Tab-separated table of C-alpha atoms in Angstrom:
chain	number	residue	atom	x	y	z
W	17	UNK	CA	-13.770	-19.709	25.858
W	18	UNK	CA	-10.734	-18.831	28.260
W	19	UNK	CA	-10.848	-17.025	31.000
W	20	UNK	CA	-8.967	-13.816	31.659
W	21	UNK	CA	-6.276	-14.975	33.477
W	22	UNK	CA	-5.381	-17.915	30.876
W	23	UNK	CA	-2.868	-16.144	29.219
W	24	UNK	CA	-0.264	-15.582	32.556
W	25	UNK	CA	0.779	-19.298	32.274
W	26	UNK	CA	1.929	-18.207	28.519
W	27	UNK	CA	3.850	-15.420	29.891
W	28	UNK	CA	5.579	-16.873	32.791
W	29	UNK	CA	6.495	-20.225	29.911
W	30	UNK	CA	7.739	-16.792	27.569
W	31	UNK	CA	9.756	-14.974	30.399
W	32	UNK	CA	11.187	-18.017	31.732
W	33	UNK	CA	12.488	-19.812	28.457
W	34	UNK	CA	13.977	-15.797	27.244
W	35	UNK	CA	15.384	-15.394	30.998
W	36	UNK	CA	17.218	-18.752	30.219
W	37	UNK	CA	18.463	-17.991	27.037
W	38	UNK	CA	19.575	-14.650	28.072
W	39	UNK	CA	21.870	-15.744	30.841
W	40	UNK	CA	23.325	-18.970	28.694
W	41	UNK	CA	24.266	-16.704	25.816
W	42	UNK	CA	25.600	-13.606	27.500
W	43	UNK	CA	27.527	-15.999	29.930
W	44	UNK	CA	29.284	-17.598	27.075
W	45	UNK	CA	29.536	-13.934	25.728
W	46	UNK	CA	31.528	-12.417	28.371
W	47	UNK	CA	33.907	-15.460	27.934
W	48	UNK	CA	34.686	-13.850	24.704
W	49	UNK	CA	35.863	-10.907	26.948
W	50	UNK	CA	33.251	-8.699	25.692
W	51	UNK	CA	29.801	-7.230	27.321
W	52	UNK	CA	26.403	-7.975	25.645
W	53	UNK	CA	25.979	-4.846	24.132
W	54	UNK	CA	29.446	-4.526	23.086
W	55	UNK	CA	28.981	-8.117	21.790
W	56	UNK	CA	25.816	-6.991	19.961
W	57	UNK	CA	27.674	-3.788	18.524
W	58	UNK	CA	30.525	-5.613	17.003
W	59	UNK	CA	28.220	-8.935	15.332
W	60	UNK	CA	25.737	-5.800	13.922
W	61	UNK	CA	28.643	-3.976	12.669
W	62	UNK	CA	30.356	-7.312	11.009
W	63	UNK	CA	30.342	-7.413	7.527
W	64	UNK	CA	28.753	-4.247	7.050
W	65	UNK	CA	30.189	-1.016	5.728
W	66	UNK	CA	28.894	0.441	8.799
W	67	UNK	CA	25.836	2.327	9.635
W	68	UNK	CA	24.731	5.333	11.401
W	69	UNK	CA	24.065	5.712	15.096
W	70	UNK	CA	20.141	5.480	14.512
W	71	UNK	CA	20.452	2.905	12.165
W	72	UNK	CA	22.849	0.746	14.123
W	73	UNK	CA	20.313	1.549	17.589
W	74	UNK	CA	16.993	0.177	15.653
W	75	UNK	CA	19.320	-2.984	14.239
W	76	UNK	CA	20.746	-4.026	17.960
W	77	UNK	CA	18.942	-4.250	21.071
W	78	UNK	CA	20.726	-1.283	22.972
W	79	UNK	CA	18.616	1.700	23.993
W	80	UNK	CA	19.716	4.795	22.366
W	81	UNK	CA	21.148	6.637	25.875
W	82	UNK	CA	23.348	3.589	25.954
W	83	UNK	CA	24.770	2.859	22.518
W	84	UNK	CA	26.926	5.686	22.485
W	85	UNK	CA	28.883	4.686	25.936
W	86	UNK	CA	29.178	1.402	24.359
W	87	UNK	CA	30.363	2.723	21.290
W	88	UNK	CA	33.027	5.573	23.418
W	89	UNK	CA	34.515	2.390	24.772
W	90	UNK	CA	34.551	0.590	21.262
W	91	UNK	CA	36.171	3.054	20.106
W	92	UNK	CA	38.838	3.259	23.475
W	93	UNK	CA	39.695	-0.756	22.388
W	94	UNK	CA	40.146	0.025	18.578
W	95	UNK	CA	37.581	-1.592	17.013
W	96	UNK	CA	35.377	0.712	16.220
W	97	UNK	CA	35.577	4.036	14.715
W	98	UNK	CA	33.464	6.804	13.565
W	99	UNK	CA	33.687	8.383	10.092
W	100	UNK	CA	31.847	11.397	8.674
W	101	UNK	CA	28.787	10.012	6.714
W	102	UNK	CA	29.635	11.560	2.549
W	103	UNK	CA	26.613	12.654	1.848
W	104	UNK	CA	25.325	14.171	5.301
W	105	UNK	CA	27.724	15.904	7.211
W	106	UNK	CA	25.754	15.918	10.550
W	107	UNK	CA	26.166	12.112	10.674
W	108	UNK	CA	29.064	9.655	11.106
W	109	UNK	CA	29.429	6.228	10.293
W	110	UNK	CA	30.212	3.515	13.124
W	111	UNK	CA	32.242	0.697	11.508
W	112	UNK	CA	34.799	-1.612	12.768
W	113	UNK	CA	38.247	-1.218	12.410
W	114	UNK	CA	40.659	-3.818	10.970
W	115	UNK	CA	40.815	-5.244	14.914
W	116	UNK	CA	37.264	-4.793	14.908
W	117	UNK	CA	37.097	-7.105	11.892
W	118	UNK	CA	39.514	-9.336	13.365
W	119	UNK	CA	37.860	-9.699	16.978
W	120	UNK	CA	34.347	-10.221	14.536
W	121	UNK	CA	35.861	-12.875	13.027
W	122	UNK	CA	36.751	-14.458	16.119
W	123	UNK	CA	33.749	-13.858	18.682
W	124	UNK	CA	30.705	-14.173	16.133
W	125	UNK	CA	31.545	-17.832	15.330
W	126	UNK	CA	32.563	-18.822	18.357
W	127	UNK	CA	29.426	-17.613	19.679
W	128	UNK	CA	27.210	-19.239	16.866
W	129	UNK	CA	28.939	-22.286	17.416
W	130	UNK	CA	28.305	-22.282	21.281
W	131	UNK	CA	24.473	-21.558	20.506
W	132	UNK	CA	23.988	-23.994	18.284
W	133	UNK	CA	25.012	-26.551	21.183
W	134	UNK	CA	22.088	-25.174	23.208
W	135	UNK	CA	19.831	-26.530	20.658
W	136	UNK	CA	21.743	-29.687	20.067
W	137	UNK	CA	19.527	-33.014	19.348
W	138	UNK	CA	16.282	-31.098	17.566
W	139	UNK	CA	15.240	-32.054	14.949
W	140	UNK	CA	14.350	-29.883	12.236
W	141	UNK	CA	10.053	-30.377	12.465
W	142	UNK	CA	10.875	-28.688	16.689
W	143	UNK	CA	12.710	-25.891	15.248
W	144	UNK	CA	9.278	-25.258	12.105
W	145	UNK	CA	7.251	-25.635	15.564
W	146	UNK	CA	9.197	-23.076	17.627
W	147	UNK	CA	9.329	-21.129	15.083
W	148	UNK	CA	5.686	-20.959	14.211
W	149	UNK	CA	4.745	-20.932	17.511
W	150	UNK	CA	7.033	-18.158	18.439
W	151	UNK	CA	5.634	-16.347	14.977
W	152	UNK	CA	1.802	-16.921	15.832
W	153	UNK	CA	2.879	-15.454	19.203
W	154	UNK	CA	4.633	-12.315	17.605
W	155	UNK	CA	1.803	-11.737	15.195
W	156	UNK	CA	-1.087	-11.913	18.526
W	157	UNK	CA	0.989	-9.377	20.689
W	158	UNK	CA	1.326	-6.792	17.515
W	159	UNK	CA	-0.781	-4.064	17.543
W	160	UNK	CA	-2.669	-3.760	14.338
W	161	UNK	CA	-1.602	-0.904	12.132
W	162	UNK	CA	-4.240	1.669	11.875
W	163	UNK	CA	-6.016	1.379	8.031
């Protein structure tokens, strides 16, 4: 049986390996001459129609009092606009623009191609064994829906 301090080990390993990932891939970012969440904005955005402001805050991870600053200055750079929503005029669409497309098309594999250096040399049965372990993880901190 474990004790009830067995789990901070688990955390620190968590915060540590996320805190590295984090500064690797939004260093390599801001070479791209974007910021994270303008990074994050654009690669949601990419080959999408677009999406409304609620829809594009639950797909990215930009807290709602932020994503429209990010989007203002978007939309400042041309390459993203908004568009009244057809069928509900009290939204708009966020899409990119033709630049937008074009900086997309640019940043998001250039940025998928510097990630998959970080993980350079594994072999496929470490990335099943991340991956379930980082599952099995996800599943033990969700909260279980009420029945």
């Amino acid at each position: 049986m474990s004790k009830p301090d067995d789990f901070l080990p688990t955390v620190r390993a968590l915060v540590h390996c996320y805190q590295t990932f984090v500064v690797h891939s939004e260093s390599h970012i801001r070479t791209l001459g974007l910021t994270p969440a303008q990074f994050d904005i654009v690669a949601t955005l990419g080959n999408t129609p677009g999406m409304t402001a609620t829809e594009l805050g639950e797909k990215t991870l930009i807290t709602k009092g932020t994503l429209t600053g990010v989007v203002d200055r978007l939309v400042d750079r041309g390459w993203v606009e908004r568009v009244a929503h057809e069928s509900d005029r009290r939204c708009q669409i966020v899409r990119l623009t033709k630049a937008g497309d074009k900086l997309f098309n640019k940043v998001f594999p250039a940025h998928m191609a510097f990630m998959q250096t970080q993980f350079a040399g594994a072999t496929l049965a470490e990335h099943a064994n991340w991956q379930a372990a980082l599952n099995a993880l996800q599943a033990q901190l969700t909260p279980e829906s009420p029945t």
